[in-house]
Every structure is written in structure tokens, then in C-alpha cells.
GROMACS .gro file of C-alpha atoms in nm:
model
  351
    1MET     CA    1  10.030  10.543   9.361
    2ARG     CA    2  10.265  10.592   9.078
    3THR     CA    3  10.385  10.299   8.858
    4VAL     CA    4  10.642  10.287   8.574
    5VAL     CA    5  10.519  10.039   8.299
    6CYS     CA    6  10.735   9.873   8.043
    7ALA     CA    7  10.439   9.858   7.806
    8GLU     CA    8  10.596   9.730   7.517
    9PRO     CA    9  10.982   9.670   7.395
   10GLY     CA   10  11.135  10.027   7.388
   11TYR     CA   11  10.832  10.233   7.543
   12MET     CA   12  10.813  10.301   7.914
   13VAL     CA   13  10.511  10.470   8.062
   14LEU     CA   14  10.416  10.648   8.411
   15GLU     CA   15  10.043  10.539   8.529
   16GLU     CA   16   9.859  10.572   8.838
   17ARG     CA   17   9.736  10.249   9.033
   18ASP     CA   18   9.583  10.186   9.303
   19PRO     CA   19   9.798  10.087   9.620
   20PRO     CA   20   9.859   9.716   9.673
   21ARG     CA   21   9.670   9.597  10.018
   22CYS     CA   22   9.895   9.402  10.271
   23GLY     CA   23   9.782   9.030  10.274
   24LYS     CA   24   9.832   8.793  10.548
   25GLY     CA   25  10.212   8.695  10.572
   26GLU     CA   26  10.312   9.016  10.355
   27ALA     CA   27  10.472   9.328  10.440
   28LEU     CA   28  10.397   9.671  10.243
   29LEU     CA   29  10.729   9.843  10.157
   30ARG     CA   30  10.730  10.208  10.052
   31ILE     CA   31  11.016  10.192   9.768
   32ARG     CA   32  11.298  10.412   9.795
   33ARG     CA   33  11.567  10.277   9.585
   34ILE     CA   34  11.549  10.067   9.238
   35GLY     CA   35  11.865   9.963   9.102
   36VAL     CA   36  11.848   9.944   8.733
   37CYS     CA   37  12.024   9.584   8.598
   38GLY     CA   38  12.085   9.418   8.287
   39THR     CA   39  11.802   9.232   8.317
   40ASP     CA   40  11.560   9.535   8.286
   41ILE     CA   41  11.781   9.684   8.014
   42HIS     CA   42  11.722   9.366   7.823
   43ALA     CA   43  11.382   9.367   7.907
   44TYR     CA   44  11.327   9.701   7.783
   45GLY     CA   45  11.521   9.610   7.509
   46GLY     CA   46  11.300   9.323   7.415
   47ASN     CA   47  11.592   9.075   7.496
   48GLN     CA   48  11.486   8.900   7.805
   49PRO     CA   49  11.387   8.538   7.827
   50TYR     CA   50  11.082   8.430   8.059
   51PHE     CA   51  10.935   8.805   7.988
   52SER     CA   52  10.621   8.890   7.902
   53TYR     CA   53  10.456   9.275   7.821
   54PRO     CA   54  10.316   9.496   7.989
   55ARG     CA   55  10.566   9.465   8.306
   56VAL     CA   56  10.639   9.660   8.562
   57LEU     CA   57  11.038   9.617   8.611
   58GLY     CA   58  11.257   9.647   8.915
   59HIS     CA   59  11.419   9.378   9.106
   60GLU     CA   60  11.694   9.549   9.299
   61LEU     CA   61  11.475   9.694   9.573
   62ALA     CA   62  11.527   9.892   9.889
   63GLY     CA   63  11.281  10.079  10.121
   64GLU     CA   64  11.093  10.122  10.435
   65ILE     CA   65  10.835   9.873  10.604
   66ILE     CA   66  10.496  10.055  10.623
   67GLU     CA   67  10.276   9.791  10.753
   68VAL     CA   68  10.283   9.402  10.811
   69GLY     CA   69  10.011   9.140  10.781
   70SER     CA   70   9.827   8.981  11.032
   71GLU     CA   71  10.150   8.744  11.071
   72GLY     CA   72  10.403   9.012  11.060
   73ASP     CA   73  10.580   9.159  11.354
   74PRO     CA   74  10.452   9.542  11.413
   75LYS     CA   75  10.827   9.612  11.539
   76LEU     CA   76  10.924   9.585  11.175
   77ILE     CA   77  10.770   9.897  11.078
   78GLY     CA   78  10.975  10.183  11.005
   79GLN     CA   79  11.283   9.961  10.905
   80ARG     CA   80  11.498   9.968  10.606
   81ALA     CA   81  11.506   9.652  10.426
   82TYR     CA   82  11.599   9.512  10.065
   83VAL     CA   83  11.368   9.230   9.891
   84ILE     CA   84  11.490   8.881   9.791
   85PRO     CA   85  11.303   8.905   9.459
   86TYR     CA   86  11.281   8.517   9.374
   87LEU     CA   87  10.941   8.367   9.501
   88HIS     CA   88  10.990   8.012   9.517
   89CYS     CA   89  10.728   7.741   9.557
   90GLY     CA   90  10.927   7.539   9.838
   91GLN     CA   91  10.780   7.182   9.712
   92CYS     CA   92  10.958   7.095   9.350
   93ARG     CA   93  11.278   6.889   9.355
   94ALA     CA   94  11.491   7.228   9.293
   95CYS     CA   95  11.322   7.391   9.633
   96ARG     CA   96  11.345   7.070   9.848
   97THR     CA   97  11.738   7.029   9.775
   98GLY     CA   98  11.836   7.351   9.856
   99HIS     CA   99  11.834   7.524   9.480
  100SER     CA  100  11.522   7.770   9.550
  101ASN     CA  101  11.713   7.997   9.323
  102CYS     CA  102  11.606   7.760   9.002
  103CYS     CA  103  11.241   7.660   9.171
  104LYS     CA  104  11.046   7.500   8.870
  105ARG     CA  105  10.784   7.749   8.915
  106ILE     CA  106  11.006   8.040   9.042
  107GLN     CA  107  10.814   8.398   9.017
  108VAL     CA  108  11.106   8.664   8.998
  109ILE     CA  109  10.968   8.994   9.108
  110GLY     CA  110  11.014   9.256   8.819
  111VAL     CA  111  11.053   8.984   8.576
  112HIS     CA  112  10.750   8.696   8.598
  113ARG     CA  113  10.541   8.944   8.804
  114ASP     CA  114  10.500   9.312   8.837
  115GLY     CA  115  10.820   9.488   8.998
  116GLY     CA  116  10.918   9.770   9.242
  117MET     CA  117  10.937  10.066   8.967
  118CYS     CA  118  10.660  10.195   9.216
  119ASP     CA  119  10.560  10.364   9.494
  120THR     CA  120  10.433  10.094   9.712
  121LEU     CA  121  10.508   9.713   9.711
  122ALA     CA  122  10.348   9.414   9.886
  123VAL     CA  123  10.610   9.164   9.980
  124PRO     CA  124  10.661   8.846  10.176
  125LEU     CA  125  10.766   8.863  10.490
  126ASP     CA  126  10.989   8.612  10.440
  127HIS     CA  127  11.162   8.788  10.150
  128LEU     CA  128  11.231   9.102  10.328
  129VAL     CA  129  11.595   9.141  10.491
  130VAL     CA  130  11.599   9.423  10.758
  131SER     CA  131  11.950   9.583  10.820
  132GLU     CA  132  12.001   9.831  11.106
  133THR     CA  133  12.348   9.927  10.904
  134LEU     CA  134  12.329   9.943  10.563
  135GLU     CA  135  12.187  10.236  10.416
  136LEU     CA  136  11.914  10.286  10.135
  137ASP     CA  137  12.140  10.303   9.820
  138GLN     CA  138  12.400   9.958   9.968
  139LEU     CA  139  12.039   9.752  10.063
  140ALA     CA  140  11.936   9.814   9.717
  141LEU     CA  141  12.288   9.652   9.557
  142VAL     CA  142  12.267   9.358   9.775
  143GLU     CA  143  12.065   9.142   9.504
  144CYS     CA  144  12.307   9.240   9.238
  145MET     CA  145  12.589   9.122   9.419
  146ALA     CA  146  12.426   8.809   9.535
  147ILE     CA  147  12.444   8.712   9.155
  148GLY     CA  148  12.803   8.717   9.186
  149ALA     CA  149  12.835   8.555   9.514
  150HIS     CA  150  12.657   8.273   9.387
  151ALA     CA  151  12.808   8.220   9.049
  152VAL     CA  152  13.199   8.229   9.255
  153ARG     CA  153  13.025   7.957   9.504
  154ARG     CA  154  12.901   7.758   9.217
  155SER     CA  155  13.238   7.750   9.050
  156GLY     CA  156  13.406   7.626   9.383
  157LEU     CA  157  13.670   7.840   9.290
  158GLY     CA  158  13.994   7.806   9.540
  159GLN     CA  159  14.256   8.019   9.662
  160GLY     CA  160  14.513   8.070   9.440
  161GLU     CA  161  14.357   7.963   9.116
  162LEU     CA  162  14.343   8.195   8.813
  163ALA     CA  163  13.994   8.335   8.777
  164VAL     CA  164  13.896   8.544   8.464
  165VAL     CA  165  13.576   8.741   8.441
  166THR     CA  166  13.474   8.859   8.112
  167GLY     CA  167  13.229   9.137   8.125
  168ALA     CA  168  13.300   9.454   8.349
  169GLY     CA  169  12.938   9.547   8.445
  170PRO     CA  170  12.779   9.540   8.769
  171ILE     CA  171  12.775   9.179   8.778
  172GLY     CA  172  13.121   9.107   8.677
  173MET     CA  173  13.233   9.393   8.912
  174GLY     CA  174  13.044   9.154   9.193
  175VAL     CA  175  13.226   8.824   9.047
  176ALA     CA  176  13.522   8.972   9.085
  177GLN     CA  177  13.510   9.091   9.411
  178PHE     CA  178  13.398   8.766   9.552
  179ALA     CA  179  13.671   8.575   9.359
  180ARG     CA  180  13.887   8.778   9.529
  181GLU     CA  181  13.743   8.706   9.864
  182ARG     CA  182  13.844   8.361   9.780
  183GLY     CA  183  14.187   8.462   9.756
  184ALA     CA  184  14.201   8.391   9.357
  185ARG     CA  185  14.424   8.591   9.139
  186VAL     CA  186  14.152   8.793   8.940
  187VAL     CA  187  14.173   8.913   8.567
  188VAL     CA  188  13.860   9.157   8.402
  189VAL     CA  189  13.816   9.152   8.051
  190ASP     CA  190  13.619   9.346   7.876
  191THR     CA  191  13.645   9.596   7.579
  192ASN     CA  192  13.518   9.930   7.713
  193PRO     CA  193  13.830  10.119   7.854
  194GLU     CA  194  13.635  10.287   8.077
  195ARG     CA  195  13.482  10.003   8.269
  196LEU     CA  196  13.805   9.843   8.273
  197ALA     CA  197  13.989  10.172   8.433
  198PHE     CA  198  13.716  10.171   8.665
  199CYS     CA  199  13.781   9.839   8.792
  200ARG     CA  200  14.119   9.898   8.822
  201GLU     CA  201  14.080  10.270   9.020
  202LYS     CA  202  13.777  10.175   9.209
  203LEU     CA  203  13.800   9.808   9.282
  204ASP     CA  204  14.150   9.771   9.324
  205ILE     CA  205  14.146   9.489   9.032
  206GLU     CA  206  14.504   9.468   8.947
  207LEU     CA  207  14.487   9.313   8.605
  208THR     CA  208  14.236   9.375   8.305
  209LEU     CA  209  14.280   9.351   7.954
  210ASN     CA  210  14.088   9.438   7.651
  211PRO     CA  211  14.065   9.164   7.369
  212ASN     CA  212  14.089   9.503   7.117
  213GLU     CA  213  14.403   9.581   7.272
  214ASP     CA  214  14.559   9.282   7.423
  215ASP     CA  215  14.668   8.914   7.358
  216ILE     CA  216  14.428   8.765   7.596
  217ASP     CA  217  14.564   8.423   7.541
  218ALA     CA  218  14.900   8.464   7.589
  219ALA     CA  219  14.867   8.686   7.886
  220LEU     CA  220  14.672   8.418   8.045
  221LYS     CA  221  14.926   8.158   7.953
  222ALA     CA  222  15.180   8.391   8.118
  223MET     CA  223  15.033   8.404   8.455
  224SER     CA  224  14.969   8.016   8.451
  225ASP     CA  225  15.252   7.832   8.313
  226ASP     CA  226  15.074   7.800   7.984
  227GLU     CA  227  14.782   7.645   8.165
  228LEU     CA  228  14.508   7.919   8.074
  229ALA     CA  229  14.231   7.959   8.341
  230ASP     CA  230  14.113   7.743   8.641
  231VAL     CA  231  13.784   7.923   8.623
  232VAL     CA  232  13.613   8.163   8.350
  233PHE     CA  233  13.265   8.326   8.462
  234ASP     CA  234  13.105   8.520   8.172
  235ALA     CA  235  12.910   8.855   8.268
  236THR     CA  236  12.898   8.982   7.904
  237GLY     CA  237  12.556   8.921   7.793
  238SER     CA  238  12.716   8.838   7.442
  239PRO     CA  239  12.655   8.548   7.243
  240ALA     CA  240  12.977   8.575   7.065
  241ALA     CA  241  13.184   8.669   7.383
  242MET     CA  242  13.006   8.391   7.542
  243GLN     CA  243  13.118   8.137   7.293
  244ALA     CA  244  13.482   8.279   7.298
  245GLY     CA  245  13.519   8.238   7.657
  246PHE     CA  246  13.561   7.824   7.614
  247ASP     CA  247  13.909   7.907   7.454
  248LEU     CA  248  14.026   8.057   7.777
  249VAL     CA  249  13.950   7.779   8.009
  250GLY     CA  250  14.251   7.536   8.085
  251GLN     CA  251  14.303   7.190   8.155
  252ALA     CA  252  14.015   7.039   8.389
  253GLY     CA  253  13.891   7.376   8.421
  254ARG     CA  254  13.531   7.530   8.439
  255TYR     CA  255  13.323   7.799   8.269
  256VAL     CA  256  13.023   7.923   8.444
  257LEU     CA  257  12.779   8.133   8.243
  258VAL     CA  258  12.652   8.402   8.471
  259SER     CA  259  12.464   8.599   8.181
  260ILE     CA  260  12.142   8.479   8.000
  261VAL     CA  261  12.092   8.521   7.626
  262LYS     CA  262  11.814   8.455   7.381
  263ALA     CA  263  12.050   8.263   7.188
  264ASP     CA  264  12.192   7.946   7.116
  265ILE     CA  265  12.563   7.913   7.242
  266SER     CA  266  12.768   7.591   7.077
  267PHE     CA  267  13.131   7.422   7.177
  268HIS     CA  268  13.349   7.231   6.979
  269ASP     CA  269  13.301   6.901   7.142
  270PRO     CA  270  13.642   6.768   7.126
  271ASP     CA  271  13.796   7.052   7.313
  272LEU     CA  272  13.568   7.021   7.540
  273HIS     CA  273  13.647   6.661   7.594
  274ARG     CA  274  13.991   6.696   7.562
  275LYS     CA  275  14.008   6.981   7.858
  276GLU     CA  276  13.732   6.772   8.065
  277MET     CA  277  13.603   7.110   8.089
  278THR     CA  278  13.310   7.181   8.351
  279LEU     CA  279  13.007   7.376   8.216
  280LEU     CA  280  12.803   7.563   8.469
  281ALA     CA  281  12.493   7.781   8.461
  282SER     CA  282  12.444   8.019   8.761
  283ARG     CA  283  12.124   8.144   8.804
  284ASN     CA  284  12.000   8.400   9.062
  285ALA     CA  285  12.080   8.344   9.403
  286THR     CA  286  12.001   8.176   9.758
  287ARG     CA  287  11.939   8.287  10.051
  288ALA     CA  288  12.299   8.190  10.164
  289ASP     CA  289  12.452   8.426   9.925
  290PHE     CA  290  12.214   8.702  10.003
  291ASP     CA  291  12.333   8.669  10.389
  292GLN     CA  292  12.696   8.625  10.267
  293VAL     CA  293  12.642   8.992  10.059
  294THR     CA  294  12.488   9.152  10.353
  295ARG     CA  295  12.787   9.046  10.618
  296LEU     CA  296  13.040   9.138  10.391
  297MET     CA  297  12.885   9.463  10.292
  298GLU     CA  298  12.798   9.579  10.640
  299SER     CA  299  13.170   9.489  10.738
  300GLY     CA  300  13.279   9.702  10.460
  301ARG     CA  301  13.441   9.462  10.253
  302LEU     CA  302  13.246   9.520   9.905
  303ARG     CA  303  13.277   9.836   9.737
  304VAL     CA  304  12.957   9.886   9.579
  305ASP     CA  305  12.869  10.301   9.627
  306ALA     CA  306  13.116  10.398   9.351
  307MET     CA  307  12.898  10.142   9.112
  308ILE     CA  308  12.627  10.398   9.135
  309THR     CA  309  12.714  10.653   8.840
  310HIS     CA  310  12.355  10.778   8.744
  311ARG     CA  311  12.035  10.890   8.922
  312ALA     CA  312  11.687  10.956   8.861
  313GLU     CA  313  11.340  11.021   9.034
  314LEU     CA  314  11.077  10.761   8.936
  315ALA     CA  315  10.894  11.007   8.728
  316ASP     CA  316  11.166  11.083   8.518
  317VAL     CA  317  11.235  10.666   8.412
  318PRO     CA  318  11.048  10.684   8.114
  319GLU     CA  319  11.266  10.960   7.982
  320ARG     CA  320  11.597  10.844   8.106
  321MET     CA  321  11.578  10.471   8.001
  322PRO     CA  322  11.670  10.491   7.639
  323THR     CA  323  11.981  10.682   7.738
  324TRP     CA  324  12.077  10.473   8.023
  325CYS     CA  325  12.079  10.160   7.775
  326ALA     CA  326  12.300  10.344   7.526
  327PRO     CA  327  12.707  10.257   7.580
  328ALA     CA  328  12.829  10.597   7.525
  329THR     CA  329  12.621  10.712   7.831
  330GLY     CA  330  12.888  10.520   8.047
  331VAL     CA  331  12.627  10.384   8.277
  332VAL     CA  332  12.797  10.128   8.536
  333LYS     CA  333  12.467  10.120   8.786
  334ALA     CA  334  12.161  10.336   8.777
  335MET     CA  335  11.977  10.408   9.082
  336ILE     CA  336  11.617  10.524   9.069
  337GLU     CA  337  11.512  10.735   9.394
  338ILE     CA  338  11.205  10.808   9.552
  339ASN     CA  339  11.233  11.102   9.775
  340ASP     CA  340  11.027  11.211  10.065
  341THR     CA  341  10.855  11.494   9.863
  342SER     CA  342  10.653  11.203   9.632
  343GLN     CA  343  10.595  10.994   9.900
  344GLN     CA  344  10.402  11.253  10.095
  345SER     CA  345  10.081  11.181   9.895
  346ILE     CA  346  10.128  10.793   9.913
  347SER     CA  347  10.157  10.874  10.321
  348GLY     CA  348   9.814  11.024  10.299
  349ALA     CA  349   9.619  10.792  10.095
  350LEU     CA  350   9.743  10.500  10.344
  351SER     CA  351   9.647  10.679  10.704
   0.00000   0.00000   0.00000
């Protein structure tokens, strides 16, 4: 089968590998869609923690089940499904207390182990979710949206509170939509005018602010009787922006770091104590978050299709990846497609 390997930072190559076998408790997924996210871009750029090379990227995955192992239901064959890529041990304290998203021995598909930039992938059956309603593009975006769902749930955001989302990438767009689902007032902050326009026009975010043009502090104080934000979510992937976000949090407010960077983030301790600020990290997502995203997506309450701005076939990824990483390209979400023609040779090999 075809496999795209990130051999080292800045270098991808298309290889031929043997297709995987379907083990006990597993299913073979014919990959049809692969969303490219910030984790992939950071890994390609050499800036992703928890990472080693060479690695097959890809964890936003959707496809068709083509085989099930000895414990699987044959009725699953032929159904569309998405992948929950966080493989947890089930035994550590985090897992035992319902925090499988930060399992001590977590193995994330496409990060700690080879991922889905390939034609076929073996996946544990309990990490596949079938939907008869969602299309392949939508299925591939569930994981991305689950990150935002988890961050908002973790924040305890309430109706009427002022939520500020810094970073208008796909994760930030997901956070903004789930914050709105909670009944919060939502402000999106970014330095990219095109991203801000996208949030207003495609996602109906009423207020967006650009720190290069707007007085963020004054705008937030005007919305909050001089109290600033109840909750700030950082989805920038920028250490400087993450550090600046502390100043946007009001008294007794919460600051949720959704981004992860290979850097130290510091804060002024007296300010943290003066506000009695709560600082939270948000990592991955749980099954409850995936279930919420699936329900809302199936009901049409989440706007995800417009986020896909660029597409490529699997074989073209090594050539396209450098351009997708360039801000000037204007990528919101790139989607890798594996079409029926490219799958014909695989079907013959498996039969």
C-alpha cells in the first residue's frame, strides 16, 4: 500500500509498504479522508513535542471498514467510520478517573505511533465510531472539533459569560462554536484578517478583533463593565500570544491553554493571585467529547464543511505539505482524499 512518511522535519516521502493485518479486536479501515491539523504541520516543521522521526502522520481519519477481527461484528464491514486516535492503557490513574485523554501511557495515532497517511490502517474496534448520517469530510473533522469541545467543557463556561478565543485556526473555530453552544458571548482574536473574516462570514461570529488594529483591552472592558473576559482560550500555537493571554482574563477568570508548544510560558505571579485566576491545560478529548461532536454535527448545529479550503490526493502530499504550511497560502483546513481509483489495487491485494 502507499504510505506518506515524514522522514525528518521538512521532508516527506511516498513509500510502498505491506498492508496491515487485522488482529483480534481490530478492524481494517480503508482510509478515504485525512484532515491535516496543526499537530501535523508542527511535526513537519520539527516543532511538535512527544514526537520522533520517521513517522507516518495523520490522526483526523475517516474511511470504510473493510475487515473485522475475530471479535468484530461482520455487519460493520462496508460502513463509514471515524477514528478516535487516542489509544489509552485503561489502567493508570488518569484512565481510572475518566481522564483517558491524558493517559500516562497514551499512544496517539499519527504522533506516538504511525498514523493514517496511508491506504489502509488497523484500528482497535473500540476506537472506531460509525455514522450513517455524516459524510466522509465531516467524519474526518470530528476529532478536530472534539478538541474544542473538550476545552470548553473543561473550562466550565456558562451562559452569558464572555469567552475570548485567541487563534482563528480550525481548533479555535471549534472552540468558538462550542462556546456559543453554551450560550456564551464569543469574541475571536487573531492577526490574520482573512481568518477573522471567515469567522464572521462562515461561522457567524459577531465580534472579531485584530491586535494589530484594535485595542483588545478596551474592547473587552467595554463588553464586561471593565471586568475583561470570564474565560480565555488560547489556540494560537504561539508562545508570545499564549503569554499575552494572561492579561485578557478578568477577576476570578479562567485561562485555558489549548495550544501546545515547545517553549516555556511564564506569568507574573502577583497578577495571577490578585485575580485568583484558574489556569487550565486542555489535552486531546474523551469519548464524551466525541459523542457530543457527533450529535451536534449530525443535527447540523456545527459548521464544519466550509473549513475545508484545500484538497490533495495522498500521492501529492509530499509536494503540497510545504505550501500548506505557508501562511500566505491561506489554508484553514487541508483535506487529503483517497479516491476509488487509487484503492482498486488495494482491493485486489486484500481479496
